[in-house]
Amino acid sequence: MKEHWLDEFVDLVLEKTKEHVVASGTSISGSAHVGNVADPLYAHAIAAEIRKRGGRAEALWIADDMDPLDSVPPPIPREFSKYLGMPYVDIPDPYRCCRSWAEHFTKEFLDAIEKLGLEIKYLSGASMYRDGTYLPWIKIAIERAERIRDILLRVSGTLKPSDWLPYMPVCENCGRVGTTYAYSFQGDRVLYRCDLDVGYAKGCGHRGERDIKEGRGKLQWRVEWAARWAALNVTIEPFGKEHAAAGGSYDTSKLIVKEVFGREPPIPLTYEHVMIGGRKMSKSRGNVFTPSQWFEVAPPQTLKFFLFRVHPMRHKDFRVEDLPNLVAEYERAERIYYGFEELQDAKLTSLARRNYELSQIGEPSPVMPIQLPYDFAVVLVQLYPNMDVKRLLEVLRLTGHLWREPSPEDLERLLTRLRHASTWVEKYAPESVKIKLLDDPSAVRDKISEKQREALAKAAELLLEREWGPNELNNRFFELSRSLGLAPSEFFEAAYLALVGRKSGPRLVNFIAAIGRERVAKHFLVAAGRGSALI
RNA sequence: GGGCCCGUAGCUCAGCACGGUAGAGCGCCCGGCUCUUAACCGGGUGGUCGCGGGUUCAAAUCCCGCCGGGCCCGCCA
């Protein structure tokens, strides 16, 4: 039986030991995009699966909030460039609702984590510097700076000066952490000068000293990562491929934790990034898609599904225009999970089931939810912008989607689907799925018979005559067709051609009510060759 | 300079760890459907599995080498 990649990975880690700490971490450089949730998502899923199999495991998510700001992402005002080089915890919240930049974006991220139902322990890098978690490891790192320098040279070819220390104090004068250079220490006090030019920021020239016990400084990234593993006993860590390149930060930190801190490095799970429309997500290019944007158009389960269904090492490409397809695939997996559908290949059936299960928040419900296909919802919201529950249920019954009495949860899901579809249509839908009237139906004239043209002209007269009730109008259409010796189907066909250029469409009288009888009448007249093309 | 991923139907992709008749969805074509037709329901069309070698009775799948595309590292995190 083919196993899901997650189960294979857990097989592997359980061979080593039954007790695990799964760490994940994210830089708090601004609003997170959908790709950023992969890190804690994988961490949570791994820990949960280990527990399910009788092991012990905890998942962690660490906000890298002591890192320096190295660029100001677009929606945030230019003035913020004065904070470049300062740690996120010391920068004000651009949106002014939280105490700091770090707090604001951490909250945003935690909100996504919660919506995805991830049980994961939140830790702040800055807090860990302040509360002494890192302290013993900072001491060791400073004392064995030479050994670390040697590893950096050996693994990544980076040559650091001989007085270099892997610690970066926050400058007392300018508050920057990215521009300080520590060159000496006495006990817990580190001597530094703030004179580095790191491209995005320049040091102020100040010289000073810092006590590492204050927690006003940080370790260099690769050393910090190793210290984190040592301090928190991390045994597993998912991370993006930027860390996985040969000579990259995993290679370096792996040696540091072994040779300097005397601990075993975690088992890595590296993953390829999420692309958007075939390109990398880039804040400066403005093509990012955030979890909250996702939750506006589709449920959190579908984001989990998107990330779980392919192996982490394969890159995932997200296209908002394709969202209805993704949701359809998710709901197909749902039908498979509940045994309503089966794939020819038993392996694929079991994978679909597993993907569905992993995408759930908590336990899957005992009965299959009532489904309203996304693309169908897209049609519905365009025809009936303010559809109520009663009408919705009537439609579902008519179209065979209602196979049992809906529960309150079903109703909520159905209404959510309508809301999502409507947002999607408004913000992202390609023109091709938008239901709209033909700009110029005059070409229809040559595609239909003289009788059909006559029927359209008469129907237009009816419409212009007065307002009709739906049933009344419907009956009129049938009478009209028959009186001309025309099969009603031929009339309907012509009507849809005149309106949307297709032979079929939504129930005609309702469609007319949605569009407005006068506009419809004009279309009918033009298609019948009885009116001007100017609509 | 180094690393990872991708290349399979017109499009989007599954299948590849462990070789055994090339798959799905969309599109396209054809046919149905009317006191109902909420773009529905049938059926069909579709492929040098990027290229070249190798291993094998047998390769989309394993190995080597190319080509094309994407991303990452070699600053900082």
Coordinates of N, CA and C (backbone and C1' of nucleotides) in Angstrom, one line a residue, chain A residues 2 8 67 70 160 221 241-242 272 275 280 313-315 332 347 376 380 384 391 395 435 474-475 478 482 489 492 496 502 504-507, chain B residues 2-7 12-18 23-26 33-40 69-77:
Chain A
K2 N 0.6 2.1 -0.9 CA 1.3 3.4 -1.0 C 1.0 4.3 0.2
E8 N 5.2 8.3 5.7 CA 6.6 7.8 5.5 C 7.6 8.6 6.3
D67 N 14.8 39.5 14.8 CA 15.6 39.8 13.6 C 15.4 41.3 13.2
D70 N 14.8 44.4 7.3 CA 15.7 44.6 6.2 C 15.1 45.2 5.0
K160 N 35.3 35.1 8.5 CA 35.0 36.2 9.5 C 36.4 36.7 10.1
W221 N 22.3 34.4 12.8 CA 21.3 33.4 12.4 C 21.7 31.9 12.5
K241 N 13.5 25.5 1.3 CA 14.8 25.1 0.7 C 15.9 26.1 0.7
E242 N 15.6 27.4 1.0 CA 16.6 28.4 1.1 C 17.7 28.0 2.2
E272 N 9.8 22.8 -0.9 CA 9.9 23.8 -2.0 C 8.8 24.8 -1.7
M275 N 4.4 28.8 -5.1 CA 4.5 29.8 -6.2 C 3.1 30.3 -6.4
K280 N 7.4 33.3 -8.2 CA 7.6 33.3 -6.8 C 6.8 34.5 -6.2
M313 N 8.6 18.4 -1.1 CA 9.8 18.7 -2.0 C 9.4 19.2 -3.4
R314 N 8.1 19.0 -3.7 CA 7.7 19.5 -5.0 C 7.1 20.9 -4.8
H315 N 7.3 21.7 -5.8 CA 6.8 23.0 -5.6 C 5.3 23.1 -6.0
R332 N -14.1 16.2 -3.9 CA -14.0 14.8 -4.5 C -13.4 13.9 -3.5
K347 N -4.5 2.7 -4.6 CA -3.5 3.6 -4.0 C -3.9 5.0 -3.9
F376 N -20.8 25.9 -9.3 CA -22.2 26.1 -9.3 C -22.6 27.3 -8.4
L380 N -24.7 30.7 -9.2 CA -25.9 31.1 -8.3 C -25.7 32.5 -7.8
Y384 N -28.4 35.4 -8.5 CA -29.3 35.8 -7.3 C -28.3 36.3 -6.2
R391 N -34.6 29.6 -0.6 CA -34.4 29.6 -2.1 C -33.2 28.6 -2.4
V395 N -33.3 25.2 -4.7 CA -32.4 25.0 -5.8 C -31.6 23.7 -5.7
I435 N -21.1 35.6 -15.7 CA -22.3 35.5 -16.5 C -22.6 36.9 -17.0
N474 N -43.9 32.4 -17.8 CA -43.5 31.1 -18.3 C -44.5 30.5 -19.2
N475 N -45.8 30.5 -18.7 CA -46.9 30.0 -19.4 C -47.0 30.7 -20.8
F478 N -44.7 29.4 -23.4 CA -45.1 28.2 -24.0 C -46.2 28.4 -25.0
R482 N -46.1 27.6 -29.1 CA -47.1 26.7 -29.8 C -47.9 27.4 -30.8
S489 N -38.8 24.1 -26.9 CA -37.4 24.0 -26.7 C -36.6 24.9 -27.7
F492 N -36.7 28.4 -26.4 CA -35.8 28.6 -25.2 C -34.3 28.7 -25.7
Y496 N -31.8 31.8 -25.1 CA -30.4 31.7 -24.5 C -29.4 32.2 -25.4
R502 N -25.3 31.0 -25.8 CA -25.2 29.6 -25.6 C -26.6 29.0 -25.8
S504 N -28.1 27.0 -23.8 CA -28.8 26.7 -22.6 C -28.4 27.7 -21.5
G505 N -29.1 27.7 -20.4 CA -28.8 28.6 -19.4 C -29.7 28.4 -18.2
P506 N -29.6 29.3 -17.2 CA -30.5 29.2 -16.1 C -31.9 29.3 -16.4
R507 N -32.8 28.9 -15.6 CA -34.2 28.9 -15.8 C -34.6 30.3 -16.3
Chain B
rG2 P 29.6 23.9 -10.2 O5' 28.8 23.8 -8.9 C5' 29.4 23.2 -7.7 C4' 28.5 23.4 -6.5 C3' 27.1 22.8 -6.6 O3' 27.1 21.4 -6.3 C1' 27.0 25.0 -5.7
rG3 P 26.0 20.5 -7.0 O5' 24.7 20.9 -6.1 C5' 24.6 20.5 -4.7 C4' 23.3 21.1 -4.2 C3' 22.0 20.6 -4.8 O3' 21.7 19.3 -4.4 C1' 21.9 22.9 -4.4
rC4 P 20.8 18.3 -5.4 O5' 19.4 18.9 -5.3 C5' 18.7 18.8 -4.0 C4' 17.4 19.7 -4.1 C3' 16.4 19.3 -5.2 O3' 15.7 18.1 -4.8 C1' 16.7 21.6 -5.1
rC5 P 15.1 17.2 -6.0 O5' 13.9 18.1 -6.6 C5' 12.8 18.4 -5.8 C4' 11.9 19.4 -6.6 C3' 11.5 18.9 -8.0 O3' 10.4 18.0 -7.9 C1' 12.2 21.1 -8.1
rC6 P 10.2 16.9 -9.1 O5' 9.7 17.8 -10.3 C5' 8.4 18.4 -10.2 C4' 8.3 19.3 -11.4 C3' 8.4 18.7 -12.7 O3' 7.2 18.0 -13.1 C1' 9.6 20.6 -12.7
rG7 P 7.3 16.7 -14.0 O5' 7.5 17.3 -15.4 C5' 6.5 18.3 -15.9 C4' 7.0 18.8 -17.3 C3' 7.1 17.7 -18.3 O3' 6.5 18.3 -19.6 C1' 9.2 18.8 -18.1
rU12 P -0.3 24.3 -18.8 O5' -1.2 23.8 -17.6 C5' -1.8 24.7 -16.7 C4' -2.5 24.0 -15.6 C3' -1.6 23.0 -14.9 O3' -0.8 23.5 -13.9 C1' -3.7 22.0 -15.4
rC13 P 0.6 22.9 -13.6 O5' 0.3 21.3 -13.6 C5' 0.7 20.5 -12.6 C4' -0.3 19.5 -12.3 C3' 0.2 18.0 -12.0 O3' 0.6 17.9 -10.7 C1' -1.7 17.9 -13.5
rA14 P 1.8 16.8 -10.4 O5' 0.9 15.4 -10.4 C5' 0.0 15.2 -9.4 C4' -0.8 13.9 -9.6 C3' 0.0 12.6 -9.6 O3' 0.5 12.3 -8.3 C1' -1.7 12.4 -11.2
rG15 P 1.9 11.5 -8.1 O5' 1.7 10.2 -9.0 C5' 1.0 9.1 -8.5 C4' 1.0 8.0 -9.6 C3' 2.3 7.4 -9.9 O3' 2.6 6.3 -9.1 C1' 1.2 8.1 -11.9
rC16 P 3.7 6.5 -8.0 O5' 5.0 6.3 -8.8 C5' 5.4 5.2 -9.6 C4' 6.7 5.3 -10.1 C3' 7.8 5.6 -9.1 O3' 9.0 4.8 -9.4 C1' 7.7 7.3 -10.7
rA17 P 9.3 3.5 -8.5 O5' 9.7 4.2 -7.1 C5' 10.9 5.0 -7.0 C4' 11.3 5.2 -5.6 C3' 11.6 4.0 -4.8 O3' 12.8 3.4 -5.2 C1' 10.6 5.6 -3.4
rC18 P 13.3 2.0 -4.7 O5' 12.2 1.1 -5.4 C5' 12.5 -0.2 -5.8 C4' 11.3 -1.0 -6.1 C3' 10.3 -0.3 -7.1 O3' 9.7 -1.3 -7.9 C1' 9.2 -0.8 -5.1
rG23 P -4.6 3.6 -19.7 O5' -4.9 4.7 -18.5 C5' -5.8 5.7 -18.7 C4' -5.9 6.4 -17.3 C3' -6.7 7.7 -17.4 O3' -8.1 7.4 -17.2 C1' -4.6 8.2 -16.4
rA24 P -9.2 8.4 -17.8 O5' -9.2 9.6 -16.7 C5' -9.6 9.2 -15.4 C4' -9.5 10.5 -14.5 C3' -10.2 11.7 -15.0 O3' -11.6 11.7 -14.7 C1' -8.0 12.3 -14.3
rG25 P -12.6 12.5 -15.6 O5' -12.3 14.0 -15.2 C5' -12.7 14.5 -13.9 C4' -12.1 15.9 -13.8 C3' -12.5 16.9 -15.0 O3' -13.8 17.4 -14.8 C1' -10.2 17.1 -14.6
rC26 P -14.7 17.8 -16.0 O5' -14.0 19.0 -16.7 C5' -13.9 20.3 -16.1 C4' -12.9 21.2 -16.7 C3' -13.2 21.5 -18.2 O3' -14.2 22.5 -18.4 C1' -10.9 21.0 -18.0
rC33 P -34.4 15.0 -27.1 O5' -34.7 15.6 -25.7 C5' -34.8 14.7 -24.6 C4' -34.5 15.5 -23.3 C3' -35.2 16.8 -23.2 O3' -36.5 16.5 -22.7 C1' -33.0 17.1 -22.6
rU34 P -37.8 16.9 -23.5 O5' -38.1 18.3 -22.8 C5' -38.5 18.3 -21.5 C4' -39.1 19.6 -21.1 C3' -40.3 20.0 -22.0 O3' -41.3 20.7 -21.2 C1' -38.6 21.6 -22.3
rC35 P -42.7 20.4 -21.4 O5' -43.1 20.9 -20.0 C5' -42.5 22.1 -19.4 C4' -43.6 22.8 -18.7 C3' -44.2 22.0 -17.5 O3' -43.6 22.5 -16.3 C1' -45.8 23.4 -18.7
rU36 P -42.8 21.5 -15.4 O5' -41.3 21.6 -16.1 C5' -41.0 20.8 -17.2 C4' -39.8 21.3 -17.8 C3' -38.6 21.5 -16.9 O3' -37.5 21.0 -17.7 C1' -39.0 23.5 -18.1
rU37 P -36.4 20.3 -17.0 O5' -35.3 21.4 -17.4 C5' -34.0 21.2 -17.1 C4' -33.2 22.5 -17.3 C3' -34.0 23.7 -17.1 O3' -33.1 24.6 -16.5 C1' -33.1 23.8 -19.2
rA38 P -33.5 25.2 -15.1 O5' -32.0 25.5 -14.7 C5' -31.1 26.1 -15.6 C4' -29.9 26.6 -14.8 C3' -29.2 25.5 -14.0 O3' -27.8 25.8 -13.9 C1' -30.1 27.0 -12.5
rA39 P -26.7 24.7 -14.0 O5' -26.1 25.0 -15.5 C5' -26.6 24.3 -16.6 C4' -25.8 24.6 -17.8 C3' -24.3 24.5 -17.6 O3' -23.9 23.2 -17.9 C1' -24.8 26.6 -18.6
rC40 P -22.9 22.4 -17.0 O5' -23.9 21.2 -16.5 C5' -24.6 21.3 -15.3 C4' -25.8 20.3 -15.5 C3' -25.4 19.0 -16.0 O3' -25.0 18.1 -15.0 C1' -27.2 19.8 -17.3
rG69 P 15.2 28.4 -20.9 O5' 14.0 28.2 -19.8 C5' 12.7 28.5 -20.1 C4' 11.8 27.9 -19.0 C3' 12.0 28.5 -17.6 O3' 11.5 29.8 -17.4 C1' 11.7 26.2 -17.4
rG70 P 12.3 30.8 -16.5 O5' 12.0 30.3 -15.0 C5' 10.6 30.3 -14.6 C4' 10.5 29.6 -13.3 C3' 11.3 30.1 -12.1 O3' 10.8 31.2 -11.6 C1' 11.4 27.7 -12.2
rC71 P 11.7 32.3 -10.9 O5' 12.3 31.6 -9.6 C5' 11.4 31.3 -8.5 C4' 12.0 30.3 -7.6 C3' 13.2 30.8 -6.8 O3' 12.9 31.7 -5.8 C1' 13.5 28.5 -7.5
rC72 P 14.1 32.7 -5.3 O5' 15.1 31.8 -4.5 C5' 14.7 31.2 -3.3 C4' 15.7 30.2 -2.8 C3' 17.1 30.7 -2.5 O3' 17.1 31.4 -1.3 C1' 17.3 28.8 -3.7
rC73 P 18.1 32.6 -1.0 O5' 19.5 31.8 -0.9 C5' 19.7 30.9 0.2 C4' 21.0 30.2 0.1 C3' 22.2 31.1 -0.1 O3' 22.7 31.6 1.2 C1' 22.3 29.4 -1.6
rG74 P 23.3 33.0 1.2 O5' 24.7 32.8 0.5 C5' 25.7 31.9 1.0 C4' 26.8 31.8 0.1 C3' 27.5 33.1 -0.4 O3' 28.4 33.6 0.6 C1' 27.2 31.7 -2.2
rC75 P 28.7 35.2 0.8 O5' 27.7 35.5 1.9 C5' 26.5 36.2 1.7 C4' 26.5 37.6 2.2 C3' 25.6 37.7 3.5 O3' 26.5 37.6 4.7 C1' 25.0 39.3 1.9
rC76 P 25.9 36.8 5.9 O5' 24.6 37.5 6.3 C5' 24.7 38.8 6.9 C4' 23.3 39.3 7.2 C3' 22.4 38.3 7.9 O3' 22.6 38.4 9.3 C1' 21.2 39.2 6.1
rA77 P 22.4 37.1 10.1 O5' 20.8 36.8 9.9 C5' 19.9 36.8 11.0 C4' 18.5 36.7 10.5 C3' 17.9 35.4 10.5 O3' 17.4 35.0 11.7 C1' 17.6 36.3 8.3

